[in-house]
XYZ file of N, CA and C in Angstrom:
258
model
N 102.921 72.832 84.299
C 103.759 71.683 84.527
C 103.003 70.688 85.400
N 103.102 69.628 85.116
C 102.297 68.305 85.849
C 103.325 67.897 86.781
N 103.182 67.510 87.652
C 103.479 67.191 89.101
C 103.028 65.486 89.201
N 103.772 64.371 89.670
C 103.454 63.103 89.533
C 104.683 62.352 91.064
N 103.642 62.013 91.533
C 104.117 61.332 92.903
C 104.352 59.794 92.679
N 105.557 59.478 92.674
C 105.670 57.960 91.832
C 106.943 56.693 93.015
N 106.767 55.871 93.018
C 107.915 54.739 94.183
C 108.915 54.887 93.265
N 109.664 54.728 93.752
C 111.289 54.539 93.864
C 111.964 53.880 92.832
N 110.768 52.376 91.771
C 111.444 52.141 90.891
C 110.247 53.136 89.398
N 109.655 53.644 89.718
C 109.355 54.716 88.746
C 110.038 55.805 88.369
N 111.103 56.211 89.809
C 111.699 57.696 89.547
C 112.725 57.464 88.953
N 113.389 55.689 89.058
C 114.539 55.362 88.384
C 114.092 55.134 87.041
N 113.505 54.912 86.562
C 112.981 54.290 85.019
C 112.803 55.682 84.353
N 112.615 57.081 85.154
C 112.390 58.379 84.387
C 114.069 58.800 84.682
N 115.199 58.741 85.160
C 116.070 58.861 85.651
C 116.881 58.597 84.493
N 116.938 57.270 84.311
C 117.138 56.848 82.919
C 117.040 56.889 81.767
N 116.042 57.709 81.255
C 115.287 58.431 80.351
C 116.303 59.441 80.327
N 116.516 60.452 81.004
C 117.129 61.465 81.224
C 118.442 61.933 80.151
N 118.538 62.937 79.467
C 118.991 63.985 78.709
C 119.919 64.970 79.225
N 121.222 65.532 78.729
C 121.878 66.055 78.990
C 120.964 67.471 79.685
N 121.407 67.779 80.317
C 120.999 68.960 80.895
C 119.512 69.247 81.450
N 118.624 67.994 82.235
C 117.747 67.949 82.646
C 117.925 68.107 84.016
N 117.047 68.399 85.013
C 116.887 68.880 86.072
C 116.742 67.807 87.109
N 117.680 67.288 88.195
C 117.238 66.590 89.387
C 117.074 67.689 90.706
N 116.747 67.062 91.566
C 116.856 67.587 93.056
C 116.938 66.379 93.511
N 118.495 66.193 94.267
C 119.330 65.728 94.471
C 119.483 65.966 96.422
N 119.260 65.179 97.214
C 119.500 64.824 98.468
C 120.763 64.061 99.327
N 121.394 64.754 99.506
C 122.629 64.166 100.853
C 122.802 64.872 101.948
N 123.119 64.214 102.920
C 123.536 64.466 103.965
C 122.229 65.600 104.596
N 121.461 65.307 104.165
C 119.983 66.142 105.181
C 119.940 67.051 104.052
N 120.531 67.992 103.148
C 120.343 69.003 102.843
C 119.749 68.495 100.934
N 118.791 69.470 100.489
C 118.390 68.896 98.943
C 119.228 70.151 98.024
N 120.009 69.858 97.060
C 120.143 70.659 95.731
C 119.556 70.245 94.445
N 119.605 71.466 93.840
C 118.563 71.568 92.137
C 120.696 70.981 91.587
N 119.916 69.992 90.813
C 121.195 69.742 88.928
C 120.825 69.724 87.899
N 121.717 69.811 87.127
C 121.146 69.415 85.795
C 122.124 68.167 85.273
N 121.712 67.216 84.529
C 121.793 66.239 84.144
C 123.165 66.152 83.257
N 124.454 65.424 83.357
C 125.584 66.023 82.484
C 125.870 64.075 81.926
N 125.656 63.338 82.356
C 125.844 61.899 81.910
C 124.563 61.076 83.080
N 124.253 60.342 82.468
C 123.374 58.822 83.172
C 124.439 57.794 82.869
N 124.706 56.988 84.107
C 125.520 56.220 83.743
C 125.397 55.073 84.707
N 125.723 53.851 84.403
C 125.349 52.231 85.235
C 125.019 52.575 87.010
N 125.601 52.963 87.901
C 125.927 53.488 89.092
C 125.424 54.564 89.720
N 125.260 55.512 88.842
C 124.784 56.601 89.093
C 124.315 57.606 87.764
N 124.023 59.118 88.446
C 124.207 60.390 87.458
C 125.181 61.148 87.234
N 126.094 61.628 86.721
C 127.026 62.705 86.602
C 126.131 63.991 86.196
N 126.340 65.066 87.488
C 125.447 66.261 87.364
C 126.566 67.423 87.415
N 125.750 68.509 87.638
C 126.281 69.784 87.861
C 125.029 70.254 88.226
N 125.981 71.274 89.693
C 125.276 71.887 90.783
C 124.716 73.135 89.926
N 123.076 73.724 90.010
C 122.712 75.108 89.081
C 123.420 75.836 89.885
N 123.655 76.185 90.984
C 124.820 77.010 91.993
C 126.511 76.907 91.216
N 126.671 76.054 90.656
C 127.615 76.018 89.740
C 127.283 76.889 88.603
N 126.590 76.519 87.928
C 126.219 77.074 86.256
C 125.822 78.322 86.113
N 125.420 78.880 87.504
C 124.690 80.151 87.678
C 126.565 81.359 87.742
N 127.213 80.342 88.528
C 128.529 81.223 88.121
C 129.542 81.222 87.858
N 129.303 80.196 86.922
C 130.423 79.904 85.820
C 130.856 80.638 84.565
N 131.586 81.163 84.649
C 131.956 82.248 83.169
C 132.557 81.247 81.803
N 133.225 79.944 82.063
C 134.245 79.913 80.687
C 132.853 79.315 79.681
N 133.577 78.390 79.077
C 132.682 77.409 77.632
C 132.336 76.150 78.610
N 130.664 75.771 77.761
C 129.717 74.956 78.718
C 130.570 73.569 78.725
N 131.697 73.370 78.068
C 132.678 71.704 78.282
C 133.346 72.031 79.210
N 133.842 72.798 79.681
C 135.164 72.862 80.846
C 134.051 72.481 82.555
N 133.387 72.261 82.653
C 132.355 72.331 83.829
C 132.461 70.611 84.249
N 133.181 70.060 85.040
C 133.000 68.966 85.872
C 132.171 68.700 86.921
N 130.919 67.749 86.240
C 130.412 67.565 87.367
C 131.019 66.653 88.552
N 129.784 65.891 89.243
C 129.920 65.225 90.316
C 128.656 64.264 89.872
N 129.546 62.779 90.319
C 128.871 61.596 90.304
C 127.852 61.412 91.205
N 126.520 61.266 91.382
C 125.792 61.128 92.530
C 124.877 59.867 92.526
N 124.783 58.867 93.432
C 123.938 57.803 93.785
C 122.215 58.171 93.050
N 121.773 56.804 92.496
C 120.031 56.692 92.374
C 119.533 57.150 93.390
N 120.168 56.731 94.158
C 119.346 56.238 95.907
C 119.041 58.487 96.337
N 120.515 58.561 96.318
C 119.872 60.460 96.310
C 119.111 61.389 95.635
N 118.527 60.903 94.648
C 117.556 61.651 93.694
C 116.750 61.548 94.319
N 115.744 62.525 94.256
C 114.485 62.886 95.492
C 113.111 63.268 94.146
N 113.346 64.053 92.717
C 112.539 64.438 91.550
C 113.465 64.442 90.826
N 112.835 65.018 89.446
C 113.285 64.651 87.934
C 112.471 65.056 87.218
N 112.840 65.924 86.551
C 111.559 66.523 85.366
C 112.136 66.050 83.880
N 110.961 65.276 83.384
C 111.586 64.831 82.203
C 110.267 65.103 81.068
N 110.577 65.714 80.208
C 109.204 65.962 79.022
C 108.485 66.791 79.757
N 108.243 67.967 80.215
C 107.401 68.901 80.952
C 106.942 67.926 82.556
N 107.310 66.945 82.862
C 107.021 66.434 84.690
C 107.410 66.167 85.174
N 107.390 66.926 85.904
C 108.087 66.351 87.185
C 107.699 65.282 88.265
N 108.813 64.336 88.352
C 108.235 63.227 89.227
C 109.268 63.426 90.554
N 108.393 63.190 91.602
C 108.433 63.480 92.987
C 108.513 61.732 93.443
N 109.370 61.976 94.117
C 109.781 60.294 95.073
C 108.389 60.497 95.964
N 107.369 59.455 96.020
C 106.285 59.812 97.624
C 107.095 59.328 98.561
């Protein structure tokens, strides 16, 4: 996997790109979580926590994510790379 250290309007332009069920690491309040990608949308991402998905039993539609800010995305792996905010 390639690794790519990119500013702030690069990580948004791969952000956007982004596919149901792709991978962010996601930053608030001091602490970082792993998501996966459930809508891209004007404002933000609609994700789901892998701490969610890891223990979730029903069917993969019943799972509500959570809306989260550009500004909190920290990486993003999109097509085998991951891009890292420097």
């Amino acid at each position: 996997m390639t690794i790519r250290q990119v500013d702030a309007n690069e990580l948004l332009t791969q952000v956007r790109r982004c596919m149901f069920g792709e991978r962010l690491v996601i930053e608030r309040e001091g602490k970082r979580l792993s998501a996966r990608v459930q809508h891209v949308g004007v404002t933000g991402v609609k994700v789901v926590p892998e701490t969610t998905l890891l223990e979730h039993e029903g069917d993969p539609g019943d799972l509500n994510g959570v809306t989260v800010d550009y500004a909190d995305i920290r990486e993003v792996e999109v097509d085998g790379v991951t891009y890292v905010l420097a």
